[in-house]
mmCIF file of C-alpha atoms in Angstrom:
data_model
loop_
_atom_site.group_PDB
_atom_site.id
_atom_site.type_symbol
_atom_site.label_atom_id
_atom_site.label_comp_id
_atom_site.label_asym_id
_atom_site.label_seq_id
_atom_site.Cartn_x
_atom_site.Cartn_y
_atom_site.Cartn_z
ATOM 1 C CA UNK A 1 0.000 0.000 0.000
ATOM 2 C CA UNK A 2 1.556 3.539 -0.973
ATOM 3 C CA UNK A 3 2.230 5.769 1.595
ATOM 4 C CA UNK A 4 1.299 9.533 1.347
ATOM 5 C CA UNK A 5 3.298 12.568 2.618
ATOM 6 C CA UNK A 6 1.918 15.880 3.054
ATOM 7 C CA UNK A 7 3.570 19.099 3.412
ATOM 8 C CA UNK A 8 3.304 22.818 2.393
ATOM 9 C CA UNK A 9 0.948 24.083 5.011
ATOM 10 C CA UNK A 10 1.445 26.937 6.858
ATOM 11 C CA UNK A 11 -0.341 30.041 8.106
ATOM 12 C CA UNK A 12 -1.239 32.813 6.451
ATOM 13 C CA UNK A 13 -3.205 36.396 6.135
ATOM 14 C CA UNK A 14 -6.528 36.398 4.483
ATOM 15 C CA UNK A 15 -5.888 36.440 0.702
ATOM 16 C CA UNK A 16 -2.708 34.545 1.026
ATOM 17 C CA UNK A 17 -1.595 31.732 -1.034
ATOM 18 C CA UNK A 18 0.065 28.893 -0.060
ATOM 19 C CA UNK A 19 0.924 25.174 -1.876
ATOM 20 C CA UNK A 20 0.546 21.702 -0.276
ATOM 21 C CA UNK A 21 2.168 19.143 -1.525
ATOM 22 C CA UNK A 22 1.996 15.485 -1.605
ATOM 23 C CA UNK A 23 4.532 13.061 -2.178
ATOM 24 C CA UNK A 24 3.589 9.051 -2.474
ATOM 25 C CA UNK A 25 5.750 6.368 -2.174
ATOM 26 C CA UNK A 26 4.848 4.344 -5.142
ATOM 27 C CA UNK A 27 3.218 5.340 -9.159
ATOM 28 C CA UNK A 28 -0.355 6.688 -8.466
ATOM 29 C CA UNK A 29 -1.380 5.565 -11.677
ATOM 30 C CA UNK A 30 -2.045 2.727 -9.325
ATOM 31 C CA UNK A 31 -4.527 4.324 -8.071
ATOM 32 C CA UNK A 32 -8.536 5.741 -9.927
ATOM 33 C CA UNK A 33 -8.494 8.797 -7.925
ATOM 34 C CA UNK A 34 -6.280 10.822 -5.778
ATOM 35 C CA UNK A 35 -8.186 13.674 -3.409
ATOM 36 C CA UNK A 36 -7.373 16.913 -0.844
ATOM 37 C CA UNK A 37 -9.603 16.605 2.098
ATOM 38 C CA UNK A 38 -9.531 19.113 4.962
ATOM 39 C CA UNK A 39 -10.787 18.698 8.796
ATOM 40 C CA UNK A 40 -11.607 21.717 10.632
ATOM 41 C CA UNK A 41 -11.778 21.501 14.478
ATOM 42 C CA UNK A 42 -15.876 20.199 14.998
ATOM 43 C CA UNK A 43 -16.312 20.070 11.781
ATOM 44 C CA UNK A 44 -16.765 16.686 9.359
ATOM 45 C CA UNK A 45 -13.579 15.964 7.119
ATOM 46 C CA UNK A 46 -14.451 16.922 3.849
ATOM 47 C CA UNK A 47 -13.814 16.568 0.274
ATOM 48 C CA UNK A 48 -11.901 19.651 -1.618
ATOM 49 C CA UNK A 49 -10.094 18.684 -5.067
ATOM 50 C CA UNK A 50 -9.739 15.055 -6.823
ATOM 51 C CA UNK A 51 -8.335 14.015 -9.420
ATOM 52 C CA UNK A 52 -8.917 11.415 -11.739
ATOM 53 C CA UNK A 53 -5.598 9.781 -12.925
ATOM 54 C CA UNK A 54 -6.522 7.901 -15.993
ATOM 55 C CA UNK A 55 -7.785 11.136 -17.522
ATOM 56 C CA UNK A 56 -6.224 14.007 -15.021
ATOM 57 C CA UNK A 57 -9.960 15.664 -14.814
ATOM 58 C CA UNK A 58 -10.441 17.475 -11.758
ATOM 59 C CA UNK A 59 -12.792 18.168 -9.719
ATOM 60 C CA UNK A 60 -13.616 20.586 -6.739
ATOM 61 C CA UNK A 61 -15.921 21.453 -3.968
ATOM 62 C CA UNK A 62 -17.709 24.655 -4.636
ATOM 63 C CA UNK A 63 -16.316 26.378 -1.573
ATOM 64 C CA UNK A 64 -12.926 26.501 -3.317
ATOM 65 C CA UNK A 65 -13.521 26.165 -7.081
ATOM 66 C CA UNK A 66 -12.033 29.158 -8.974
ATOM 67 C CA UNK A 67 -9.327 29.476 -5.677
ATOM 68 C CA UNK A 68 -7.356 26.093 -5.389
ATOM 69 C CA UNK A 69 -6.098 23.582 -8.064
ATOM 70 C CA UNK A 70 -4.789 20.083 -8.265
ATOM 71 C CA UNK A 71 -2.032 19.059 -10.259
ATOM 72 C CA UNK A 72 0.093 16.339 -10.748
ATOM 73 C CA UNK A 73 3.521 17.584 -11.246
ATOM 74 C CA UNK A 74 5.317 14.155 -11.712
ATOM 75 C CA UNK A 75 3.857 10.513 -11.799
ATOM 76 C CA UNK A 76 4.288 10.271 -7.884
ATOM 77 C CA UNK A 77 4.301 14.380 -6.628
ATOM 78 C CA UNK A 78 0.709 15.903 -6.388
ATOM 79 C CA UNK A 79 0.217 19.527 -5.321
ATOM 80 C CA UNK A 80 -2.720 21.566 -4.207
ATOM 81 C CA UNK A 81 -2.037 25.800 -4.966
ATOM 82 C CA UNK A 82 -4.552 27.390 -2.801
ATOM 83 C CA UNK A 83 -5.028 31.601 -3.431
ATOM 84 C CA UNK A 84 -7.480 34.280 -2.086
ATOM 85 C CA UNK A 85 -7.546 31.953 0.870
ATOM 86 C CA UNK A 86 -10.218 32.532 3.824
ATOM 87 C CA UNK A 87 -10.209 32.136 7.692
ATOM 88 C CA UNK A 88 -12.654 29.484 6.688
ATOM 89 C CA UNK A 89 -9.996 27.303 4.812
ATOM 90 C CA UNK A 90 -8.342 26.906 8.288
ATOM 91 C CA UNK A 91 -8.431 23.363 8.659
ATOM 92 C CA UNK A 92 -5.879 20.115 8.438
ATOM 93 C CA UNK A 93 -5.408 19.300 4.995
ATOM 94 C CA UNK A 94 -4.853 15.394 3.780
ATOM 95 C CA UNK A 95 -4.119 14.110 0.473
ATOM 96 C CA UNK A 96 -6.215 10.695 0.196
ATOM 97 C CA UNK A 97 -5.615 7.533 -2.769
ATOM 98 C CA UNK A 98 -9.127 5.625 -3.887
ATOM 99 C CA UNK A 99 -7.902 2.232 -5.235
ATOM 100 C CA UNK A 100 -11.471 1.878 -6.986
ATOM 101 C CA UNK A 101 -13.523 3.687 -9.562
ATOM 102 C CA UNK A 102 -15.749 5.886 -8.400
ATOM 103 C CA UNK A 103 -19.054 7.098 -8.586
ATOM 104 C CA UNK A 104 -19.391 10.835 -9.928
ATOM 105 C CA UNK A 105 -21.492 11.790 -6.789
ATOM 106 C CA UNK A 106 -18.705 10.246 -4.893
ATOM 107 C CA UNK A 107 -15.276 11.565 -5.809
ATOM 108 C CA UNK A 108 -14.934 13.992 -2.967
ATOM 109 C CA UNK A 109 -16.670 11.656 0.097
ATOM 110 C CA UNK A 110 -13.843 10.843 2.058
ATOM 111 C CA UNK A 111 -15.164 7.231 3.032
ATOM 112 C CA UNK A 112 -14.472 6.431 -1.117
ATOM 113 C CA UNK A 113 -11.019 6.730 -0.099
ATOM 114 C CA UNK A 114 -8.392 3.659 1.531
ATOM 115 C CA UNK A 115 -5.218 5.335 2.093
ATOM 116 C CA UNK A 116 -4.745 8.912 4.441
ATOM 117 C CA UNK A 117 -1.740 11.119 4.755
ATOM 118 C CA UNK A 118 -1.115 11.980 8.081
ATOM 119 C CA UNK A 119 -1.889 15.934 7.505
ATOM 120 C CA UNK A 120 -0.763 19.477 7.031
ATOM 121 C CA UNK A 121 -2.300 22.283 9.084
ATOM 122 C CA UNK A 122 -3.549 25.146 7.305
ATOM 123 C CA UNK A 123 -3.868 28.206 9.072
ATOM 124 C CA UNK A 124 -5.654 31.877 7.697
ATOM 125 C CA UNK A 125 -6.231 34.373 10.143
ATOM 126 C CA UNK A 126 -8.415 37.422 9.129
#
């Protein structure tokens, strides 16, 4: 099973950027999908950006679409480049591998994915 590495986080001013990386140790063309999921103290961990690495389409949540993106910068490195960010990005960011095809309604539900990083925190203060 690959292991995932996160890194990159960091806090930052309202309308910062930052860039979180993600380094596996093994191809993730092994895997359907690849995903950024974020925590927030309280809060449910949920889905931000996933890829799909048979065709590289991405996908994101509405609460960051037009701010973050999801690239794969090498055939085991993915990054996330978050701008404009918000107090409300604050949160623990994990990069997540799905082993499976997914459904379209589920490529950002955390439970669709088998293997976790172990997290980078994300701070924005206002």
């Amino acid at each position: 099973q690959v292991q995932l590495v996160e890194s990159g986080g960091g806090s930052v001013e309202t309308g910062g950027s930052l860039t979180l990386s993600c380094v596996a140790s093994g191809p993730i063309y092994n895997y359907y999908y690849m995903g950024w999921f974020r925590q927030a103290p309280g809060k449910e961990r949920e889905g931000v950006a996933a890829m799909n690495i048979g065709s590289s389409n991405t996908y994101y949540a509405d609460s960051v679409k037009g701010r973050f993106t999801f690239r794969a910068d090498a055939k085991n490195t993915l990054t996330l480049q978050m701008t404009s960010l918000k107090p409300e990005d604050t949160a623990m960011y994990y990069c997540a591998a799905a082993n499976r095809p997914l459904q379209v309604a589920h490529r950002l539900t955390p439970r669709e994915y088998n293997t976790w990083g172990q997290g980078t925190q994300v701070t924005v203060s206002s």
